[in-house]
mmCIF file of C-alpha atoms in Angstrom:
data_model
loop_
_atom_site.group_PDB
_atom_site.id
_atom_site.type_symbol
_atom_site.label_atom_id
_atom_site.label_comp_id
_atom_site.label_asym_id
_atom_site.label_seq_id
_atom_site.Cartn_x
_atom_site.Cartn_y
_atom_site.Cartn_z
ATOM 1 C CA UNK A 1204 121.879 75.782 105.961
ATOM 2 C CA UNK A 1205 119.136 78.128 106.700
ATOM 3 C CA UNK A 1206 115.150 77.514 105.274
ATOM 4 C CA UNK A 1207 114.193 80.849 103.317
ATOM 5 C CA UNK A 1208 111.103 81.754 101.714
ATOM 6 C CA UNK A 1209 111.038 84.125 98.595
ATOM 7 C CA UNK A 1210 107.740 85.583 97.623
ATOM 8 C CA UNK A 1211 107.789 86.828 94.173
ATOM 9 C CA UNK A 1212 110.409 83.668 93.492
ATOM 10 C CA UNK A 1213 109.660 83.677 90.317
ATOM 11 C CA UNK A 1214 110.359 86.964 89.030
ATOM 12 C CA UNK A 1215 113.230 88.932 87.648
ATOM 13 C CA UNK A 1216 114.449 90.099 91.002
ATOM 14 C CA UNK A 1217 113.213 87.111 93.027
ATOM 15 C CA UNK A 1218 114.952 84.359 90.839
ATOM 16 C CA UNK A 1219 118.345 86.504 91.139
ATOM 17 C CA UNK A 1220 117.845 86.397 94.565
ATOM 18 C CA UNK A 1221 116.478 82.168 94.581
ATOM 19 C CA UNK A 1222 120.072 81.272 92.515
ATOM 20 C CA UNK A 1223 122.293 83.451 94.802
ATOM 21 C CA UNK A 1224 120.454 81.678 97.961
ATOM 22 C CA UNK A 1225 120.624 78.011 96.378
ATOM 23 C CA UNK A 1226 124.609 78.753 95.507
ATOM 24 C CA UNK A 1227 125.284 79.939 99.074
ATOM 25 C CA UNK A 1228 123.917 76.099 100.122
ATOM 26 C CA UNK A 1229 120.299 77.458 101.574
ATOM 27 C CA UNK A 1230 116.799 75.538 101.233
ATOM 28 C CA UNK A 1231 114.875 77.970 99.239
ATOM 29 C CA UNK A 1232 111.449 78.157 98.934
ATOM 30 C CA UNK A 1233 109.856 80.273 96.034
ATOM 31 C CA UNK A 1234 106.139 81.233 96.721
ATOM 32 C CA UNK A 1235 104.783 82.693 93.449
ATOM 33 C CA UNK A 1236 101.255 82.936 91.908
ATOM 34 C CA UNK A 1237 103.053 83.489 88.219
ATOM 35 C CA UNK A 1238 101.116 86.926 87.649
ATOM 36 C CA UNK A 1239 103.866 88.471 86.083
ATOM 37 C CA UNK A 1240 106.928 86.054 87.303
ATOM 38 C CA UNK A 1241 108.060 83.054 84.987
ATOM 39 C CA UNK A 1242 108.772 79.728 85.886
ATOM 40 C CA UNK A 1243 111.691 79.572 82.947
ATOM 41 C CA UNK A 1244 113.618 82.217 85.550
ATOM 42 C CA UNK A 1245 113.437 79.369 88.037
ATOM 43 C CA UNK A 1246 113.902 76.593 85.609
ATOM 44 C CA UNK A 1247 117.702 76.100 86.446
ATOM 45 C CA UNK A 1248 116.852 75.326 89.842
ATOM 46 C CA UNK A 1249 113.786 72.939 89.598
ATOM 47 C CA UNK A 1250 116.115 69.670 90.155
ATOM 48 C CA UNK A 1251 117.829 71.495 93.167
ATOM 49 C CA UNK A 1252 116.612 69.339 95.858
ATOM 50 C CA UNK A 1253 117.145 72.280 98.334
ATOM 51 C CA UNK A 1254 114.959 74.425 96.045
ATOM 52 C CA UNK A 1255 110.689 74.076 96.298
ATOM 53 C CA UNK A 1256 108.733 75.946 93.479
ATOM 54 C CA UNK A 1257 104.936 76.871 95.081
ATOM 55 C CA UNK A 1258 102.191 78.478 93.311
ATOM 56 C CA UNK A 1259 100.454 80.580 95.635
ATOM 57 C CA UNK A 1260 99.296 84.231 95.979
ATOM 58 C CA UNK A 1261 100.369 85.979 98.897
ATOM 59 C CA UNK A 1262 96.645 87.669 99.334
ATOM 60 C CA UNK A 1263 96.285 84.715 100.990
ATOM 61 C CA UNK A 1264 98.092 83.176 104.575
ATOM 62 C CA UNK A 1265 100.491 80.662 103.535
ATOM 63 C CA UNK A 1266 101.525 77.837 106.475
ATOM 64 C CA UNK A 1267 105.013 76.266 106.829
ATOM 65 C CA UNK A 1268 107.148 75.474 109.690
ATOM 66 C CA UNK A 1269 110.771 76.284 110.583
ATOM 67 C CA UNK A 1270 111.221 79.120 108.719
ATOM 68 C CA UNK A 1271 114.836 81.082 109.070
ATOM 69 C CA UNK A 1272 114.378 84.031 107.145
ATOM 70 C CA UNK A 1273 111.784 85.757 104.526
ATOM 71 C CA UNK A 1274 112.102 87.986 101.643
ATOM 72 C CA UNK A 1275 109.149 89.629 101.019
ATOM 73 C CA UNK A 1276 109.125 90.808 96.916
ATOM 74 C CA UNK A 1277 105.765 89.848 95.499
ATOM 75 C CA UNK A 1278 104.440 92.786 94.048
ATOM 76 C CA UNK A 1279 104.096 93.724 89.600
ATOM 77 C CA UNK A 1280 107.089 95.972 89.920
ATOM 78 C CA UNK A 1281 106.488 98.128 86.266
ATOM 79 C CA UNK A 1282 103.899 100.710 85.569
ATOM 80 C CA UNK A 1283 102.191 98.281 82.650
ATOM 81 C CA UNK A 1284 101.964 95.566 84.988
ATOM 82 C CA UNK A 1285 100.569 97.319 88.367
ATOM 83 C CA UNK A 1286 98.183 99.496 86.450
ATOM 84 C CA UNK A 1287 96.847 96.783 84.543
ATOM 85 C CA UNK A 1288 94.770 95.571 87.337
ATOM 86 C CA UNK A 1289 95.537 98.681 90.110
ATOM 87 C CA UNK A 1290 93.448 96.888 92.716
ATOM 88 C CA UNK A 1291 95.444 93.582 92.993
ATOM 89 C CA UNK A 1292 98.094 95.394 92.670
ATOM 90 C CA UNK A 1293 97.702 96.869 96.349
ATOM 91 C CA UNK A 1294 96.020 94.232 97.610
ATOM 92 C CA UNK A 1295 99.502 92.173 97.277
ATOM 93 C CA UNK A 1296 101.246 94.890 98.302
ATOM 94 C CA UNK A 1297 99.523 95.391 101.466
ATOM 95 C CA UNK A 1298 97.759 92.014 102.312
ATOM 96 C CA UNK A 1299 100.813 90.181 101.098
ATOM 97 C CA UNK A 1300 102.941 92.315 103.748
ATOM 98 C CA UNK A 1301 100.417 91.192 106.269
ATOM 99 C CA UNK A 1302 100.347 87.569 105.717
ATOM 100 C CA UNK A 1303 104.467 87.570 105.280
ATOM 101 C CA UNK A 1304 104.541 88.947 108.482
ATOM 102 C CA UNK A 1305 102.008 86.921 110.381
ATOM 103 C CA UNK A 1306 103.905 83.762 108.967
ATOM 104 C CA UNK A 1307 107.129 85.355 110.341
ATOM 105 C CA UNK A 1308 105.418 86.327 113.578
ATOM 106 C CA UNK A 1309 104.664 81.906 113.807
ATOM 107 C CA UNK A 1310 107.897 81.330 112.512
ATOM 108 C CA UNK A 1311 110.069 83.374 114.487
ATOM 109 C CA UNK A 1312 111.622 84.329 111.082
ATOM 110 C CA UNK A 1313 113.714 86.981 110.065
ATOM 111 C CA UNK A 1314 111.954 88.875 107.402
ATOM 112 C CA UNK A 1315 112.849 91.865 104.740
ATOM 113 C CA UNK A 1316 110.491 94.071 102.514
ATOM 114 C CA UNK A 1317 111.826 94.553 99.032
ATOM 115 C CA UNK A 1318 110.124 98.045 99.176
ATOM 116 C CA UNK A 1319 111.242 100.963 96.517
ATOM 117 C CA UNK A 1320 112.287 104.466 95.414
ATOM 118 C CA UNK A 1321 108.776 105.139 94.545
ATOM 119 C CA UNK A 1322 107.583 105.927 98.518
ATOM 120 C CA UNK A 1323 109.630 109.441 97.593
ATOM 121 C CA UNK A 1324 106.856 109.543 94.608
ATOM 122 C CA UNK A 1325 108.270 113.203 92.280
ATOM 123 C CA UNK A 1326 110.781 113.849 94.647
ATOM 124 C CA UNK A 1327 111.630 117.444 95.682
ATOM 125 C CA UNK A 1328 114.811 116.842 97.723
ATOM 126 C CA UNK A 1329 117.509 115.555 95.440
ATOM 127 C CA UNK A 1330 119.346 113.133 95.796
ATOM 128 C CA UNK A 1331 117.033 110.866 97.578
ATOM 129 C CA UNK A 1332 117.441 110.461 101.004
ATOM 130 C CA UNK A 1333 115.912 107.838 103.448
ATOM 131 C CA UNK A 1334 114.572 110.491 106.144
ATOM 132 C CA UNK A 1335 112.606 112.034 103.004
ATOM 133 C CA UNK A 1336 108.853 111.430 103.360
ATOM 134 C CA UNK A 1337 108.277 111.535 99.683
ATOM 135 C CA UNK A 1338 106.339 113.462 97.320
ATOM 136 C CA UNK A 1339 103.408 111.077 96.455
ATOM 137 C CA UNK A 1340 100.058 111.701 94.701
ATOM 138 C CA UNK A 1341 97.665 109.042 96.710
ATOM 139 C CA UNK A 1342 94.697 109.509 94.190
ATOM 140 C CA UNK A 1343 97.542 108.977 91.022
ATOM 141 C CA UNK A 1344 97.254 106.404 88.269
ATOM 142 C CA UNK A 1345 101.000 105.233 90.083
ATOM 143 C CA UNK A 1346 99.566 105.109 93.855
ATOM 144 C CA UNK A 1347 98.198 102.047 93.823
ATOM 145 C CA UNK A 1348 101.859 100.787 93.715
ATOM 146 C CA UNK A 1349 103.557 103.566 95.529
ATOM 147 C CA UNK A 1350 100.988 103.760 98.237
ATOM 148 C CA UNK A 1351 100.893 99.907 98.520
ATOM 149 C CA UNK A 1352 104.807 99.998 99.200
ATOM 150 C CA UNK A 1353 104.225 102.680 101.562
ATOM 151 C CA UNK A 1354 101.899 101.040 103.416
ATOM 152 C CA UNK A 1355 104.266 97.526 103.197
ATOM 153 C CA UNK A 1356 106.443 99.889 105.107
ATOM 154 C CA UNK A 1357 103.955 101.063 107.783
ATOM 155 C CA UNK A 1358 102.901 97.712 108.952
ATOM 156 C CA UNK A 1359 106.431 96.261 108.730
ATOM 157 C CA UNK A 1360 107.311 98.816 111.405
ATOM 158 C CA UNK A 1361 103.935 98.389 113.317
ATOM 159 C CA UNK A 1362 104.529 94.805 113.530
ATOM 160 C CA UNK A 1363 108.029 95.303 114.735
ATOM 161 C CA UNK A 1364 106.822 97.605 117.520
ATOM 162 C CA UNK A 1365 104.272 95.720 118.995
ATOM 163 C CA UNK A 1366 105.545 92.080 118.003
ATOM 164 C CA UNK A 1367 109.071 92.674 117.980
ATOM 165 C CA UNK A 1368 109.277 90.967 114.700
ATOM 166 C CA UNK A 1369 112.939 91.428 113.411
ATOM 167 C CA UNK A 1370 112.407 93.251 110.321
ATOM 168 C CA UNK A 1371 114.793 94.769 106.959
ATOM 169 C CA UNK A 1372 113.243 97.183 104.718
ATOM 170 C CA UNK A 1373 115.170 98.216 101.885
ATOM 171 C CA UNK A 1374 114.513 100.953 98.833
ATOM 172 C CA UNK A 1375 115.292 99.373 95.401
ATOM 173 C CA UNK A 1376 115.659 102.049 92.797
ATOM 174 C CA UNK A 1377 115.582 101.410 89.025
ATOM 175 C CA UNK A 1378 117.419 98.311 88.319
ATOM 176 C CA UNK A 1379 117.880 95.770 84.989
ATOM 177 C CA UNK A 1380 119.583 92.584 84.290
ATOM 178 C CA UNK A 1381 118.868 89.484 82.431
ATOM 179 C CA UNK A 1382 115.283 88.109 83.125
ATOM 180 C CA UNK A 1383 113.101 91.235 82.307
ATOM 181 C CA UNK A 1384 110.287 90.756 80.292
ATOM 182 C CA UNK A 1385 110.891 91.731 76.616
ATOM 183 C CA UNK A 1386 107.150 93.514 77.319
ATOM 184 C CA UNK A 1387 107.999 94.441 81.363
ATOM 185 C CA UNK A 1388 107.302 98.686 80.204
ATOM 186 C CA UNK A 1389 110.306 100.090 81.950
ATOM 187 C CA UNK A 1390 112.753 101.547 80.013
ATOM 188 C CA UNK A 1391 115.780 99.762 79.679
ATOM 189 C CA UNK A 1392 114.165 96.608 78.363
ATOM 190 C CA UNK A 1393 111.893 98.929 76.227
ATOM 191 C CA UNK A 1394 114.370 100.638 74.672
ATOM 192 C CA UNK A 1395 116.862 97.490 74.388
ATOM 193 C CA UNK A 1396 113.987 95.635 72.359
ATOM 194 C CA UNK A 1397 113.150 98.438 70.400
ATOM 195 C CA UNK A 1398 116.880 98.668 69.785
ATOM 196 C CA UNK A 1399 117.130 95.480 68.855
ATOM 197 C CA UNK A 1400 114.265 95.184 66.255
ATOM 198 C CA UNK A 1401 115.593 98.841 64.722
ATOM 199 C CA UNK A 1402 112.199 100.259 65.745
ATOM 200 C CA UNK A 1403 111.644 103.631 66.819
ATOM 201 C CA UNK A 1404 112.970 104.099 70.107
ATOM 202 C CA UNK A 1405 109.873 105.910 72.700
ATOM 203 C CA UNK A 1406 110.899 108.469 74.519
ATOM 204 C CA UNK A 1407 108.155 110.181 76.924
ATOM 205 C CA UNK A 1408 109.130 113.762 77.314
ATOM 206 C CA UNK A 1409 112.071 115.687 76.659
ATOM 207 C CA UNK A 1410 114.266 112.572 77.287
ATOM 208 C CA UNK A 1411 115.829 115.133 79.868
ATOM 209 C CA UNK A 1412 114.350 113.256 83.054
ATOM 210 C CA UNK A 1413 116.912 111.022 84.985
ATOM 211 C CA UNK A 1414 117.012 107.608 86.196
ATOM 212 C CA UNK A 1415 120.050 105.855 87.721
ATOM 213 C CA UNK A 1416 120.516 102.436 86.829
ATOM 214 C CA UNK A 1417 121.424 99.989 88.702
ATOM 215 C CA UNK A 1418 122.771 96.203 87.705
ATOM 216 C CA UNK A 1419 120.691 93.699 89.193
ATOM 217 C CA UNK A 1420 123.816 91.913 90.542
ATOM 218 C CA UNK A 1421 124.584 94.858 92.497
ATOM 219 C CA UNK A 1422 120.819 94.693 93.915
ATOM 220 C CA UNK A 1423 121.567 91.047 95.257
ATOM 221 C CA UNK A 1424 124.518 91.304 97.128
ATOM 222 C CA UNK A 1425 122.981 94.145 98.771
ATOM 223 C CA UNK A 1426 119.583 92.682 99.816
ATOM 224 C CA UNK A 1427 121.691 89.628 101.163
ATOM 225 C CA UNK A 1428 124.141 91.799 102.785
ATOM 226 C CA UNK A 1429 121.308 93.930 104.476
ATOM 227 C CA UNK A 1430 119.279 90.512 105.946
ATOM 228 C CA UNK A 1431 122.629 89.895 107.379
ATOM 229 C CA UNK A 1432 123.090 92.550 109.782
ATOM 230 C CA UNK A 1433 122.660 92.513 113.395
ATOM 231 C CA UNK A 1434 119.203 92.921 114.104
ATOM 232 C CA UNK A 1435 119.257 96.406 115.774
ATOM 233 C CA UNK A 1436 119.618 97.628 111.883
ATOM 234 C CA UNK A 1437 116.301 97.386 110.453
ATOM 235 C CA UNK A 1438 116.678 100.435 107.696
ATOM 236 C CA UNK A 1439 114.992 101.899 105.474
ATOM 237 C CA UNK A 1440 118.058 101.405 103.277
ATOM 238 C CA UNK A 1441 118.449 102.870 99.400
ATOM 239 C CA UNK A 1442 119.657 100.189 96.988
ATOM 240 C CA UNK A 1443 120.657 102.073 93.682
ATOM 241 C CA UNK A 1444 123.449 103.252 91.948
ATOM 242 C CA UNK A 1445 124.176 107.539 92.220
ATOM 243 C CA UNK A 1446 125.138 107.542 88.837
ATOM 244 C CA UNK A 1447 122.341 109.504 87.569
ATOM 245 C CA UNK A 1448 121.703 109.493 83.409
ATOM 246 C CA UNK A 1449 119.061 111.334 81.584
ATOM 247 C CA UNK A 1450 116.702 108.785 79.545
ATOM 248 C CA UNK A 1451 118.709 110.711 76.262
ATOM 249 C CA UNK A 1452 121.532 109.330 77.236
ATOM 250 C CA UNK A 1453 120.377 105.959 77.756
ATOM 251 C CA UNK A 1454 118.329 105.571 74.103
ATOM 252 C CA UNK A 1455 122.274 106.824 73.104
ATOM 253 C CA UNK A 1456 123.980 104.180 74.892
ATOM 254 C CA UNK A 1457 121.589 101.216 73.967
ATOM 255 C CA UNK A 1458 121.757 102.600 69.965
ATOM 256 C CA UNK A 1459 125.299 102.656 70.176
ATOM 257 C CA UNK A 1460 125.821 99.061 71.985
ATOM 258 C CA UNK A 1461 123.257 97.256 69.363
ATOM 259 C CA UNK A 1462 124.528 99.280 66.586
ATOM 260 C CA UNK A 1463 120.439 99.961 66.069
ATOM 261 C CA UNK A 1464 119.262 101.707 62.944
ATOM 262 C CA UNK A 1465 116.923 102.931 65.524
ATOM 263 C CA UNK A 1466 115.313 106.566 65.316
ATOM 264 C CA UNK A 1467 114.299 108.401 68.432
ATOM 265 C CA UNK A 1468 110.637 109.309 68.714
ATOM 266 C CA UNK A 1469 109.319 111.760 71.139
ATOM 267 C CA UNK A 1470 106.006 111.247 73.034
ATOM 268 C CA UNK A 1471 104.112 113.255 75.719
ATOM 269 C CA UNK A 1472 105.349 112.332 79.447
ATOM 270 C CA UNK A 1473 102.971 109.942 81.360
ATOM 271 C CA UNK A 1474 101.000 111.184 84.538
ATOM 272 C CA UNK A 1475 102.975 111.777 87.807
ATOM 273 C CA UNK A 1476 105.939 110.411 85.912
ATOM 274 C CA UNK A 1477 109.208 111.500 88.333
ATOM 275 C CA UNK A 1478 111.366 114.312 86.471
ATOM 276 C CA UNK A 1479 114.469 112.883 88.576
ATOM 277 C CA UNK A 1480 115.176 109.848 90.774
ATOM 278 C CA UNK A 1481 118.792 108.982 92.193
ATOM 279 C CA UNK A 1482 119.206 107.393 95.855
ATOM 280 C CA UNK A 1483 121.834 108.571 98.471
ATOM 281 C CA UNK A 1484 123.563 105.850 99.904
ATOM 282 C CA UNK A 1485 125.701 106.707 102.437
ATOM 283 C CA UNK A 1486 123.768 104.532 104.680
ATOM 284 C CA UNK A 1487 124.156 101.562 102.543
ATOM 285 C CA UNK A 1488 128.322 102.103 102.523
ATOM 286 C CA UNK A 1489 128.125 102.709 106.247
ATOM 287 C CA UNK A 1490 126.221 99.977 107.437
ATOM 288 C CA UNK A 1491 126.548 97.331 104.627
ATOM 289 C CA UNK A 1492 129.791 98.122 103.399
ATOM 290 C CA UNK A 1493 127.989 98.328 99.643
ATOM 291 C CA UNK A 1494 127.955 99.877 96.737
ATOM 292 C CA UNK A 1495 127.631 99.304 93.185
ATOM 293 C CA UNK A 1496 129.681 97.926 91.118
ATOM 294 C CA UNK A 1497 129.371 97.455 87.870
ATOM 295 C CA UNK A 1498 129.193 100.360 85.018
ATOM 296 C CA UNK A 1499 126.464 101.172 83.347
ATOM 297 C CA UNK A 1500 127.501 99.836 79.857
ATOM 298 C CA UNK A 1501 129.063 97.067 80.845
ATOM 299 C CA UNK A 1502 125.519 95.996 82.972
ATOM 300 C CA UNK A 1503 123.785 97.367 79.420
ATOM 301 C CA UNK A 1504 125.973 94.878 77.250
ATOM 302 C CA UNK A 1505 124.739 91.640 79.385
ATOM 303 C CA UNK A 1506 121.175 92.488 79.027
ATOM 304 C CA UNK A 1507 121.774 93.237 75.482
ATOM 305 C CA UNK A 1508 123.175 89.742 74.783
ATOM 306 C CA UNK A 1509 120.173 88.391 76.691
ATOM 307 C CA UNK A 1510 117.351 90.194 74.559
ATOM 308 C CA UNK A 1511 118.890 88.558 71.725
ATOM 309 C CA UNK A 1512 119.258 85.278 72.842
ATOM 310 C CA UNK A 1513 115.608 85.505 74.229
ATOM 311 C CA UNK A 1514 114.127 86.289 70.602
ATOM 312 C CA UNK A 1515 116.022 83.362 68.960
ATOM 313 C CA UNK A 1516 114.851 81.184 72.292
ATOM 314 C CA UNK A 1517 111.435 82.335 71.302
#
């Protein structure tokens, strides 16, 4: 049984991640300050007696001994959330990498950086590659989340280099699954609730832009198979599906799977908004043996049934 911290516990990713540790037999502790995590994602677990629920923001040092590994994912991880207070935004990015590390520096922990496909900002080399420096805007209404991860990155490394803390980065790339928030701004769950409540469905732009979507299933087996390489193998590594769809085709899919008297409605794009975004991963088949696995409608279908049982929860 290993001791693992998860920052960001409480989240949509992080309480994917908390289950899939507490099933595998680990002591999990989930260190979350509830800014846009949930404690009904980690509700299931909250009579686990391997399982520890702390409210804590990781601007701050947090102390605790024996520590195996770390998974470093506190962050707002949607546009509405990270721009509604930009500042704390990179403030967890970046002083939460530094106090993750210094606790895995004490620890002698093993620690990964749930980083993402927005360090290649508008990208101009497609698909996305991880020796691609990126195309981002620093002064952008985004950078506050895209320069925060970038800078998660830079001190990850630094740290390695000089304190030969054993590190993982990986890049997570647009991914859904049960336990969005019905109001989390990205676009499945957007246009799945819109869907749902046969209001117009928002498109910004032409609907032309792509996204590839990626199940968030897929995402955890990944990020566990990644902390469990040999230590050489620090990344980054891409964690997305290839499948690339244009937002058109997604407002299609979810109309067609809800059977949504839905209309489409056109609005202008938003600033610095990527026209495309879809991850090579030959590195992740090489060196993790991974890659997704389940289909696009099929991962549509089980957040589908979840919106709907969410509104009749609530």
């Amino acid at each position: 049984m290993k001791k693992i911290l998860v920052s960001g516990g409480a989240g949509f990713i992080g309480s994917h991640l908390c289950t899939r540790l507490i099933n595998e037999g680990h002591h999990v502790i989930c260190l979350d300050n509830l800014f846009t995590g949930v404690e009904t994602n980690i509700e299931h677990l909250k009579n686990n007696s391997h399982f520890e629920f702390v409210n804590h923001d990781v601007e701050f040092p947090y102390l605790i001994e024996g520590l195996d590994e770390i998974y470093n994912l506190a962050c707002p991880a949607s546009p509405i959330h990270y721009q509604y207070d930009a500042i704390k935004t990179i403030k967890t990015s970046v002083l939460g990498a530094i106090n993750m590390l210094g606790l895995a520096k004490k620890t002698n922990a093993k620690i990964l950086q749930a980083s993402t496909s927005e360090v290649y900002g508008d990208p101009v080399v497609h698909p996305q590659v991880e020796s691609y420096w990126g195309n981002v805007n620093p002064i952008g209404i985004r950078s506050c989340y895209d320069e925060g991860k970038r800078c998660s990155e830079t001190l990850f490394m630094d740290y390695h280099r000089q304190n030969n803390i054993r590190i993982k980065i990986i890049r997570i790339f647009n991914t859904y699954g049960p336990r969005m928030l019905p109001n989390d701004g990205r676009v499945v769950s957007n246009f799945v609730v819109q869907a749902l409540q046969n209001h117009d469905i928002t498109i910004y732009g032409t609907g032309d832009q792509t996204r590839s979507f990626q199940y968030i299933d897929d995402l955890i087996e990944g990020m566990v198979r990644m902390m469990n390489t040999e230590d050489e193998f620090i990344g980054p590594v891409n964690l997305g599906n290839p499948n690339e769809f244009s937002i058109l085709e997604l407002a299609e899919k979810v109309i067609q799977l809800t059977g949504s008297k839905s209309k489409l409605v056109f609005k202008p794009l938003p600033h610095d908004d990527p026209k495309q975004r879809q991850p090579d991963i030959t590195l992740a088949k090489e060196k993790l043996n991974w890659q997704p696995t389940i289909e696009l409608g099929d991962g549509l279908q089980k957040i589908v049934e979840y919106f709907k049982e969410y509104r009749y929860r609530n």
